[in-house]
Each structure stands twice: as structure tokens, then as C-alpha cells.
Coordinates of C-alpha atoms in Angstrom, one line a residue:
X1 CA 20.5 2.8 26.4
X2 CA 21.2 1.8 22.7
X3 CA 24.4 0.8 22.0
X4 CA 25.1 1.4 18.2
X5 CA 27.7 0.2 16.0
X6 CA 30.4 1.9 13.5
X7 CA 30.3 1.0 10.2
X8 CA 31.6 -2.3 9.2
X9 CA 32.0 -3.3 5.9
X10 CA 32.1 -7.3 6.9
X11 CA 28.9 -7.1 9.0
X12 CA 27.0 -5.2 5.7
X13 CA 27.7 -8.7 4.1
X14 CA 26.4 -11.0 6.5
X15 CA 23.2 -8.6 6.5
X16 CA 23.1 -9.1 3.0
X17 CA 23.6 -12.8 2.7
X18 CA 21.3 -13.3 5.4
X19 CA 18.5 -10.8 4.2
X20 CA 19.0 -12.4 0.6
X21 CA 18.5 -8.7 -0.4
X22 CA 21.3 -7.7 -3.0
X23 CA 21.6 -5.2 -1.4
X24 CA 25.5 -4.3 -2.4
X25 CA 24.5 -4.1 -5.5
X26 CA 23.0 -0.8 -4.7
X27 CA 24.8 2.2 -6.2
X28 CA 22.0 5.0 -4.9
X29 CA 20.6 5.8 -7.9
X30 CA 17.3 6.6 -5.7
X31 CA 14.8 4.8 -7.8
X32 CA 13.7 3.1 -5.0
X33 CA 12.9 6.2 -3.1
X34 CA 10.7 7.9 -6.0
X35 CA 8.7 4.2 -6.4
X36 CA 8.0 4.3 -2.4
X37 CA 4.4 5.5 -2.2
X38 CA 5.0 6.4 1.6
X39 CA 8.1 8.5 0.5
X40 CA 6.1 10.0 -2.0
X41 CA 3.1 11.2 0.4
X42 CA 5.8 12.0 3.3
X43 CA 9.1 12.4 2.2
X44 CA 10.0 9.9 5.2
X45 CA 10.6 6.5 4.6
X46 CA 13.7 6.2 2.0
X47 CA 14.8 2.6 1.0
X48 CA 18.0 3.6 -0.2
X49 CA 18.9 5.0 3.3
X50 CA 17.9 1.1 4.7
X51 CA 20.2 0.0 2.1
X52 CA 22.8 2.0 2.7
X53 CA 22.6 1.6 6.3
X54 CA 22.9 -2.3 5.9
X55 CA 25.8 -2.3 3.9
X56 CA 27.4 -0.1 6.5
X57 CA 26.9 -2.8 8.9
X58 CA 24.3 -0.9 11.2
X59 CA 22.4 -3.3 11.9
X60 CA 21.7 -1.9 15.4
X61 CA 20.5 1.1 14.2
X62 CA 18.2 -0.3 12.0
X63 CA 16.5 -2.1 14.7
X64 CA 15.6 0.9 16.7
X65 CA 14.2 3.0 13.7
X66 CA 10.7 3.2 13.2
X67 CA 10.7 4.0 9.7
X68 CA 11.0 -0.2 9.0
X69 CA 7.8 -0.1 10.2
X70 CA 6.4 3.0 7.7
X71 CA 7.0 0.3 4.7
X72 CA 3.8 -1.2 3.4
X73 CA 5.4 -4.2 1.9
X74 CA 4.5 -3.5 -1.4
X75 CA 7.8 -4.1 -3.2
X76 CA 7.5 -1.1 -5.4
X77 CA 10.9 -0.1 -4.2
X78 CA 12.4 -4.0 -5.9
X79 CA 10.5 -4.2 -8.9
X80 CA 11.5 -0.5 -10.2
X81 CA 15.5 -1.4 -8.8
X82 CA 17.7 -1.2 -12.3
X83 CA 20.4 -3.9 -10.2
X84 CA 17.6 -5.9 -8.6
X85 CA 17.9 -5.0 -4.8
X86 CA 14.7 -5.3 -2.8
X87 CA 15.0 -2.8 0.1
X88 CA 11.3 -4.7 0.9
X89 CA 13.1 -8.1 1.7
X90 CA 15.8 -5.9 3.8
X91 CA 13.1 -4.3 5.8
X92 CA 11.7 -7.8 6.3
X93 CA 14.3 -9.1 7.8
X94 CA 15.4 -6.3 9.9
X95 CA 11.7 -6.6 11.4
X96 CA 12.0 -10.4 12.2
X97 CA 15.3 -10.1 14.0
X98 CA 13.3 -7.0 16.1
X99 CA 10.7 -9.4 17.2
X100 CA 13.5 -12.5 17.3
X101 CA 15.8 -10.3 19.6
X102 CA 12.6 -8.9 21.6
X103 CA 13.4 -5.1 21.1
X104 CA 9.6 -5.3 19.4
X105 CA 6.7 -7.6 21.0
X106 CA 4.5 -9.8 20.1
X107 CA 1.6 -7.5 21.7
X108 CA 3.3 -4.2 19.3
X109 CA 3.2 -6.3 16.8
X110 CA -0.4 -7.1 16.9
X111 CA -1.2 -3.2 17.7
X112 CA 1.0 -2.6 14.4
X113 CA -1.4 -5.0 12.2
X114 CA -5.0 -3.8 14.4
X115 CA -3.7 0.3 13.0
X116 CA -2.9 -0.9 9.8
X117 CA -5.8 -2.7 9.1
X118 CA -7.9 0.6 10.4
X119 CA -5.4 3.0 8.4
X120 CA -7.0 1.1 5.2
X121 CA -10.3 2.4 6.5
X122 CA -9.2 6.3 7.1
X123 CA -7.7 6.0 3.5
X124 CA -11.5 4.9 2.4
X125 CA -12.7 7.7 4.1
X126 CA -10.7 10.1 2.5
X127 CA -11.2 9.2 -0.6
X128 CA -15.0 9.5 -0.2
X129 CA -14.3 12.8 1.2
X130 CA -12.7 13.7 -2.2
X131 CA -15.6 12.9 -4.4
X132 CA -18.0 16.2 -2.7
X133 CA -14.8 18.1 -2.0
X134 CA -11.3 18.8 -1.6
X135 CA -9.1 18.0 1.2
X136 CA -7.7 20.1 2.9
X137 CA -7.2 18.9 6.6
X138 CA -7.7 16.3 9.0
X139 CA -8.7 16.5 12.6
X140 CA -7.9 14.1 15.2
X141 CA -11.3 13.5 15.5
X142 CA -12.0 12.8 11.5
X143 CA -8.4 10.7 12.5
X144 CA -10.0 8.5 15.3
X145 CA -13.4 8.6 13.8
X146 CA -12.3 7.0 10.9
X147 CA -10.2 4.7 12.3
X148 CA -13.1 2.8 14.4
X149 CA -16.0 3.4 11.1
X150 CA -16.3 0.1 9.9
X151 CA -16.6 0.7 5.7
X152 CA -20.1 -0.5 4.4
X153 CA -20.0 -3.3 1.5
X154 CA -20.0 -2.0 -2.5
X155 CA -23.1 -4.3 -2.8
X156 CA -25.1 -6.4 -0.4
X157 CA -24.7 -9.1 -3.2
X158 CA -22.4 -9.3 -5.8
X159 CA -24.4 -10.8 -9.1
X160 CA -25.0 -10.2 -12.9
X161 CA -26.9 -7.1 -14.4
X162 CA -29.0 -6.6 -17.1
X163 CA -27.5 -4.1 -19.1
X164 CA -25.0 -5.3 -22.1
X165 CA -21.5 -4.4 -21.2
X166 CA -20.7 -1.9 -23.7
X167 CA -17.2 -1.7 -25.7
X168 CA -14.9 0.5 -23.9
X169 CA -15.5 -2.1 -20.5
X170 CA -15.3 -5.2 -22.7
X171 CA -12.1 -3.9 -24.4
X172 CA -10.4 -3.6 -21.2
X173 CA -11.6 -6.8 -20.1
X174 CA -10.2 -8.5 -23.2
X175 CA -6.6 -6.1 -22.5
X176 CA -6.4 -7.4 -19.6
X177 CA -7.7 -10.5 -19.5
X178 CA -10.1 -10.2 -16.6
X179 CA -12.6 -12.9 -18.5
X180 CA -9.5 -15.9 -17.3
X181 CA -10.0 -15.1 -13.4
X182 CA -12.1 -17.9 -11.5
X183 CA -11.9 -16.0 -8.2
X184 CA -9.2 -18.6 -6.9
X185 CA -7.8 -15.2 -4.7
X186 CA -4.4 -15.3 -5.9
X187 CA -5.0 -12.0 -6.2
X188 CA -6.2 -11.2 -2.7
X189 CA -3.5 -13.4 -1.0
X190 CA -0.8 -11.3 -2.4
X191 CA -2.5 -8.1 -2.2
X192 CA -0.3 -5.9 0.5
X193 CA -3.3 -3.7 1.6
X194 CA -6.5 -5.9 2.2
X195 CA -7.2 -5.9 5.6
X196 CA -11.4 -6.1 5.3
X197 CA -13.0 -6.7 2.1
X198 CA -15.2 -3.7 2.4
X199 CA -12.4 -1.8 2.4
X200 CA -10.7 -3.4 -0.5
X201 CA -10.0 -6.6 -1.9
X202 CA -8.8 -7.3 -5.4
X203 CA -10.8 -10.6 -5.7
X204 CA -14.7 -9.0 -5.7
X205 CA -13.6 -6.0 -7.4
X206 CA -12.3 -7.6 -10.2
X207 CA -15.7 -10.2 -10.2
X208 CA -17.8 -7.3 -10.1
X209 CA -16.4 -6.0 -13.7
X210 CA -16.3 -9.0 -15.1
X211 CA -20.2 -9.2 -13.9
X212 CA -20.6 -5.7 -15.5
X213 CA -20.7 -3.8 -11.9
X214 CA -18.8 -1.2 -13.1
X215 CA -21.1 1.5 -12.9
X216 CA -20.5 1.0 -8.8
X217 CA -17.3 0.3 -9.3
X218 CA -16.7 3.6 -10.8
X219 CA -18.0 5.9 -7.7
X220 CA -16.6 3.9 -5.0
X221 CA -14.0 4.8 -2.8
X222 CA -12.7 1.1 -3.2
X223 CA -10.5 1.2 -6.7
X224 CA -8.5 4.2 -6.0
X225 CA -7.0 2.4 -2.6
X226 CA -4.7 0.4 -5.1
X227 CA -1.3 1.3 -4.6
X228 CA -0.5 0.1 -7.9
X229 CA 2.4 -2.8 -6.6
X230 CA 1.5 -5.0 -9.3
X231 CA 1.4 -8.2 -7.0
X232 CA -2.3 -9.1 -8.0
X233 CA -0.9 -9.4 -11.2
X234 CA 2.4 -11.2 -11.0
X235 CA 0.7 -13.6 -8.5
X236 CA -2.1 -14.6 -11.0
X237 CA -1.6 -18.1 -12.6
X238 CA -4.3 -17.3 -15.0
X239 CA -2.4 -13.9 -16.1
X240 CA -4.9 -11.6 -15.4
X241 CA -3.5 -8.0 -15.0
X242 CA -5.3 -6.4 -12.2
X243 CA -3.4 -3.5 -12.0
X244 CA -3.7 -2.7 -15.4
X245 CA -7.7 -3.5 -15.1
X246 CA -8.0 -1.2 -12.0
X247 CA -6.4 2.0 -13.6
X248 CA -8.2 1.0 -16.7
X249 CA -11.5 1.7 -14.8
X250 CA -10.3 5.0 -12.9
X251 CA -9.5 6.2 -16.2
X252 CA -12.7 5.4 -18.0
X253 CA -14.3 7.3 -14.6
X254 CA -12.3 10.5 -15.2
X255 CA -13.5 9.8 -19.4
X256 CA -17.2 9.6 -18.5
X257 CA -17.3 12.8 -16.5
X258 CA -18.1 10.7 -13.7
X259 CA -15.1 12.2 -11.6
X260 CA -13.5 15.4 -12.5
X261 CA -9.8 15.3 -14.4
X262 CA -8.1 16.6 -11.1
X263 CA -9.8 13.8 -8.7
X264 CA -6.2 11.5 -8.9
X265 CA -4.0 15.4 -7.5
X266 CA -7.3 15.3 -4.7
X267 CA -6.7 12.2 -3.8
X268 CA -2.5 12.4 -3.6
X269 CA -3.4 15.5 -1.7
X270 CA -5.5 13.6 0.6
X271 CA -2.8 10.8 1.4
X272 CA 0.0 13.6 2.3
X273 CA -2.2 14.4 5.1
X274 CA -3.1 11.0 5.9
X275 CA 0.2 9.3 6.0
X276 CA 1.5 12.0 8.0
X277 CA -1.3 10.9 10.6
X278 CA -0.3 7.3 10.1
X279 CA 2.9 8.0 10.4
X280 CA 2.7 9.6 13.6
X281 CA 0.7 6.7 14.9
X282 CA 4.2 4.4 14.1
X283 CA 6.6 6.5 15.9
X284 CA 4.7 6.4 18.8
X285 CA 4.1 2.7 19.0
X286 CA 7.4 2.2 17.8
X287 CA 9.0 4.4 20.3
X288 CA 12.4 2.6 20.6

């Protein structure tokens, strides 16, 4: 049986000046929950709520809820915070002291990283789904299916074509300045969803332009994974802006008539299902 706390004022501070999160700065203006691309696919995970809850001093609370576990760790929530409180660091350290205190193990934890990594695969899936049709549900066999379907590679080898890059793609590399990457993997280290380069991995997606790939680029599955954090780009020491470069491409996809105008509402369709599944999966590991 949990036993939780009543809100203390004191104990919100030493959760603050331990997380390091600001978070008493907060004055609930609900940016944070609007940024959240979980929120916005499920309506479930709200960082202001983890906020608030922390400078309420419920720490206990906080432990047990499974919704720490919804975030994706993309700090969407801190960079669009007008007073600069990252509900992402918060969640952070709430999770450590889960594992430190043993209310989560080791072996959870390593089930939680095995169903992320696969959840990347299911949101591949779906995607692919989008481009014959729309989405409208998903089975629990689709679910497990795609969970175990390892994603095939863009390319067996990623290299140079003949054909000149034309304008509109050398435009956006110069915007963007794709031509300064040396595939160091800044990019890839800080990316919050690569879990298997098939799947998606900033690194050889942003090679592959700069090679003149995009052609493949354009119908894969691959570029509209991005979740649009922004990390590949503040992590880049050579200023590259990847996230700018990757909806640079989507948008010259829709242009070209090689997707339809309404592909970007398929896919948000597609994740509110999804998540949901996801979701699901969390509470269930997570069942505190």
C-alpha cells in the first residue's frame, strides 16, 4: 500500500533544487502541454500537471504514476517554456529516484527501453500504411506484428548519384546548412527517438541529401518519424539545422505531388491511435 503525502510547500523546493528544473517558476500557462507531442496524440501525459505536482511536494505520487514514463524525452515541453522550466529534467529525476528507491527495476527498465525501441518500428509502419491509405484502426495483431518487423534499410548502400541536384534541394541545403555536416553523429547522439538506424537516424538521412538521395528520401517512411525537438540541431557544432532540413524535404514531397496535401492530418491521425497502443503498453508495465 502507497502511502502518499499532503502537499508541502518546503518539500516542492527540495524537488526543485534537486531536479535543477525551475520548476516554481511555473505559472501554468500550459505551453508545455500544447508542445508535448504525446499530449497532443493522447490528451495524457501533461507536464504542467508534473510541475505542479512537484511544487506541491508529491513526490510520492509522482513515483507511482506511469505517465513519467509516457514522456519521450524530447524537451519540447522546456524549449517552448516562456519562464524556462523543463518539466523533461523533472521527469528525469523523478525516474532516477524510482529506480534509486527500487519502486521500478532494473529488469522494467530494460523492458521499458526493448518497447520503446519497437514502438519506433510500429510508428514506421504506420506511416507506410499512410502512403496507400488512411488509417483508420489498429489491431492487436497489426500492434504485435509491428512491434517484432524489423524495418528494412532506405538503401543497401548509401553513395553519390548521377543526376545534378536541382535548385529547390540545393537551396535548402545552403538554408540549412546541410553542406557543413561531416557525419561526426552529433546529431544521432542527441536524437531522443533512434533506436535502430533503419528505423531512423538523423546521421544517414541527412548524408543521403547532401548525396542527392532525396528522391528516396522523399517516399520513405523514415523523415516523417521526426518529432521535430530540435536536438539534432542545437547539438550540432557545425550548425547544421536538421530540423529545419527534414521539414524542408516533407514539404518539397507534399510540392512535387509526390504525397498528397493531407498526408501530415494522415499521419497525426495515425499516431492518436498508435500512442494510445503505446500507451497502454506503459501502464501495464508500469503497474505501480
Amino acid at each position: 500500500m502507497v502511502s502518499y503525502n499532503t502537499p508541502d510547500v518546503n518539500s516542492g523546493r527540495q524537488i526543485e533544487q534537486a531536479s535543477q528544473s525551475a520548476a516554481s517558476m511555473c505559472w501554468t500557462c500550459g505551453s508545455c502541454d500544447f508542445e508535448c507531442p504525446v499530449n497532443i496524440a493522447t490528451n495524457r501525459l501533461r507536464p504542467q500537471k508534473v510541475v505542479r505536482m512537484a511544487n506541491l511536494g508529491l513526490l510520492e505520487e509522482l513515483l507511482h504514476m506511469p505517465e513519467i514514463w509516457y514522456c519521450l524525452t524530447c524537451r519540447r515541453c522546456m524549449n517552448v517554456c516562456p519562464n524556462t522550466v523543463s518539466p523533461s529534467t523533472l521527469i528525469a529525476f523523478v525516474r532516477n529516484k524510482a529506480l534509486f528507491k527500487g519502486i521500478v527495476s532494473m529488469d522494467t527498465l530494460r523492458r521499458y527501453h526493448a518497447l520503446f525501441t519497437k514502438f519506433q518500428r510500429v510508428r514506421w509502419h504506420a506511416v507506410n500504411h499512410c502512403f496507400n491509405e488512411d488509417f483508420e484502426n489498429l489491431t492487436d495483431q497489426m500492434w504485435h506484428d509491428w512491434l517484432e518487423q524489423p524495418v528494412r534499410p532506405l538503401t543497401s548502400s548509401i553513395k553519390k548519384i548521377s543526376v545534378p541536384i536541382d535548385k529547390d534541394i540545393r537551396a535548402m541545403m545552403v538554408s540549412s546548412q546541410s553542406l557543413a555536416c561531416f557525419t561526426c553523429g552529433e546529431c544521432s547522439s542527441a536524437c531522443p527517438i533512434i533506436c535502430e538506424r533503419s528505423v531512423f537516424d538523423p546521421r544517414v538521412l541527412f548524408r543521403m541529401i547532401n548525396l542527392g538521395m532525396v528522391d528516396e528520401l522523399m517516399r520513405s517512411p523514415s523523415i516523417w518519424l521526426c518529432i521535430d525537438c530540435g536536438r539534432c540541431t542545437i547539438s550540432c557544432s557545425q550548425l547544421v539545422d536538421g530540423r529545419q532540413l527534414l521539414n524542408q524535404v516533407k514539404e518539397l514531397a507534399t510540392h512535387r505531388g509526390v504525397l498528397g496535401v493531407d498526408f501530415n492530418l494522415r499521419v497525426e491521425h495515425a499516431n492518436q491511435v498508435i500512442y494510445k497502443y503505446f500507451l497502454n503498453e506503459i501502464d501495464q508495465l508500469f503497474a505501480l
